[in-house]
Amino acid sequence: EFYIVDVPGYGYAATNKKQIEKFGIMIEEYLKTRQYLKHVFLLVDYRHKPTEDDVLMYKFLKYYNLPVTIVATKYDKVNRSLREKQDELIKKTLNPALGDEIINFSSVTKVGKERIYEIIESYFKNDKKDIEK
């Protein structure tokens, strides 16, 4: 049994500043206190340079030693000739820790989907091994 939890976006919310602040506190509390939290997928928009909020969230996750995969969404929206430059911009801005992966993802073309499934499935395999011990 497992849950995939989608928290409110910190960068885009059609609401007032007070509500956004409440979302931020809720997200931080959730991430800091979940004993069984196995992995975090941090979604960033591939079309743009990661925001200051993206960088802060990544640093927050690393501070709490949470396993992170950066998922760059809307990959299909960027012209092929600009993708290498965009890959470098995302890497340079977020400066992922050794072992943290960036997956380019498109809900349209399904690029990256299989890799995300592999990461999720790896936790089932590891949990099964732990139970068998």
Tab-separated table of C-alpha atoms in Angstrom:
chain	number	residue	atom	x	y	z
A	1	GLU	CA	0.000	0.000	0.000
A	2	PHE	CA	1.199	3.481	-0.763
A	3	TYR	CA	0.038	7.020	-1.323
A	4	ILE	CA	1.088	9.550	-3.884
A	5	VAL	CA	0.442	12.963	-2.399
A	6	ASP	CA	0.173	16.107	-4.478
A	7	VAL	CA	0.724	19.236	-2.426
A	8	PRO	CA	-0.431	22.685	-3.536
A	9	GLY	CA	2.003	24.468	-5.802
A	10	TYR	CA	4.018	27.111	-3.999
A	11	GLY	CA	4.810	29.019	-7.159
A	12	TYR	CA	1.406	29.215	-8.742
A	13	ALA	CA	-1.729	29.599	-6.750
A	14	ALA	CA	-4.812	31.569	-7.650
A	15	THR	CA	-5.276	32.780	-4.104
A	16	ASN	CA	-4.182	35.494	-1.683
A	17	LYS	CA	-0.801	35.783	0.062
A	18	LYS	CA	-2.173	34.661	3.414
A	19	GLN	CA	-3.483	31.418	1.881
A	20	ILE	CA	-0.184	30.842	0.055
A	21	GLU	CA	1.641	31.270	3.377
A	22	LYS	CA	-0.663	28.663	4.948
A	23	PHE	CA	0.094	26.276	2.071
A	24	GLY	CA	3.821	26.794	2.656
A	25	ILE	CA	3.568	26.015	6.367
A	26	MET	CA	1.430	22.944	5.647
A	27	ILE	CA	3.885	21.641	3.036
A	28	GLU	CA	6.907	22.170	5.295
A	29	GLU	CA	5.201	20.451	8.209
A	30	TYR	CA	4.156	17.544	6.018
A	31	LEU	CA	7.654	17.048	4.605
A	32	LYS	CA	9.394	17.328	7.977
A	33	THR	CA	7.121	15.013	9.935
A	34	ARG	CA	6.198	12.138	7.618
A	35	GLN	CA	7.989	9.131	9.063
A	36	TYR	CA	7.280	6.946	6.043
A	37	LEU	CA	7.948	9.510	3.324
A	38	LYS	CA	10.095	7.639	0.823
A	39	HIS	CA	10.679	10.043	-2.049
A	40	VAL	CA	9.869	13.511	-3.290
A	41	PHE	CA	9.342	14.433	-6.923
A	42	LEU	CA	9.982	18.161	-7.255
A	43	LEU	CA	8.171	19.463	-10.344
A	44	VAL	CA	9.650	22.413	-12.191
A	45	ASP	CA	8.547	23.951	-15.476
A	46	TYR	CA	11.008	22.959	-18.217
A	47	ARG	CA	10.093	26.012	-20.280
A	48	HIS	CA	11.596	28.423	-17.763
A	49	LYS	CA	14.570	28.889	-15.500
A	50	PRO	CA	13.755	27.324	-12.111
A	51	THR	CA	12.310	29.983	-9.838
A	52	GLU	CA	13.736	31.157	-6.553
A	53	ASP	CA	10.963	29.127	-4.894
A	54	ASP	CA	12.100	26.021	-6.809
A	55	VAL	CA	15.666	26.520	-5.581
A	56	LEU	CA	14.521	27.128	-1.994
A	57	MET	CA	12.331	24.021	-2.036
A	58	TYR	CA	15.142	21.873	-3.393
A	59	LYS	CA	17.511	23.162	-0.702
A	60	PHE	CA	14.842	22.564	1.945
A	61	LEU	CA	14.403	18.953	0.808
A	62	LYS	CA	18.150	18.367	0.832
A	63	TYR	CA	18.492	19.953	4.282
A	64	TYR	CA	16.096	17.307	5.598
A	65	ASN	CA	17.940	14.571	3.668
A	66	LEU	CA	14.905	13.649	1.611
A	67	PRO	CA	15.464	11.663	-1.577
A	68	VAL	CA	14.551	13.923	-4.476
A	69	THR	CA	13.973	13.549	-8.179
A	70	ILE	CA	13.546	16.756	-10.136
A	71	VAL	CA	10.856	16.391	-12.785
A	72	ALA	CA	11.017	19.029	-15.514
A	73	THR	CA	7.468	19.158	-16.859
A	74	LYS	CA	6.210	20.390	-20.224
A	75	TYR	CA	9.330	19.101	-21.976
A	76	ASP	CA	7.425	18.841	-25.262
A	77	LYS	CA	6.742	22.599	-25.222
A	78	VAL	CA	10.415	23.488	-25.808
A	79	ASN	CA	11.863	23.389	-29.318
A	80	ARG	CA	14.354	20.554	-29.791
A	81	SER	CA	17.109	22.993	-30.741
A	82	LEU	CA	16.797	24.733	-27.351
A	83	ARG	CA	16.623	21.668	-25.113
A	84	GLU	CA	20.347	21.240	-24.467
A	85	LYS	CA	20.563	24.867	-23.352
A	86	GLN	CA	17.501	24.417	-21.135
A	87	ASP	CA	18.935	21.229	-19.594
A	88	GLU	CA	22.070	23.146	-18.636
A	89	LEU	CA	20.088	26.070	-17.224
A	90	ILE	CA	18.066	23.774	-14.969
A	91	LYS	CA	21.189	21.920	-13.805
A	92	LYS	CA	23.109	25.104	-13.155
A	93	THR	CA	20.227	26.768	-11.290
A	94	LEU	CA	19.232	23.849	-9.063
A	95	ASN	CA	22.718	22.345	-8.737
A	96	PRO	CA	21.429	18.853	-7.938
A	97	ALA	CA	23.304	16.792	-5.363
A	98	LEU	CA	25.203	13.732	-6.482
A	99	GLY	CA	22.650	11.000	-7.133
A	100	ASP	CA	19.689	13.329	-7.585
A	101	GLU	CA	18.242	12.876	-11.022
A	102	ILE	CA	16.558	15.333	-13.360
A	103	ILE	CA	13.891	13.720	-15.517
A	104	ASN	CA	12.471	15.594	-18.472
A	105	PHE	CA	8.778	14.818	-18.612
A	106	SER	CA	5.912	15.315	-21.025
A	107	SER	CA	2.336	14.304	-20.345
A	108	VAL	CA	1.730	14.599	-24.094
A	109	THR	CA	4.557	12.435	-25.473
A	110	LYS	CA	5.063	10.393	-22.263
A	111	VAL	CA	8.809	11.147	-22.214
A	112	GLY	CA	10.091	10.372	-18.718
A	113	LYS	CA	7.052	8.353	-17.646
A	114	GLU	CA	8.805	4.990	-17.549
A	115	ARG	CA	11.718	6.333	-15.493
A	116	ILE	CA	9.335	7.769	-12.900
A	117	TYR	CA	7.537	4.412	-12.708
A	118	GLU	CA	10.898	2.684	-12.210
A	119	ILE	CA	11.723	4.933	-9.263
A	120	ILE	CA	8.348	4.306	-7.626
A	121	GLU	CA	8.578	0.550	-8.242
A	122	SER	CA	12.059	0.433	-6.702
A	123	TYR	CA	10.520	1.265	-3.330
A	124	PHE	CA	8.183	-1.706	-3.579
A	125	LYS	CA	11.134	-3.991	-4.223
A	126	ASN	CA	13.119	-2.504	-1.324
A	127	ASP	CA	10.151	-2.717	1.060
A	128	LYS	CA	9.586	-6.341	0.099
A	129	LYS	CA	13.249	-7.136	0.857
A	130	ASP	CA	12.933	-5.420	4.263
A	131	ILE	CA	9.821	-7.461	5.104
A	132	GLU	CA	11.528	-10.723	4.127
A	133	LYS	CA	14.423	-10.008	6.521
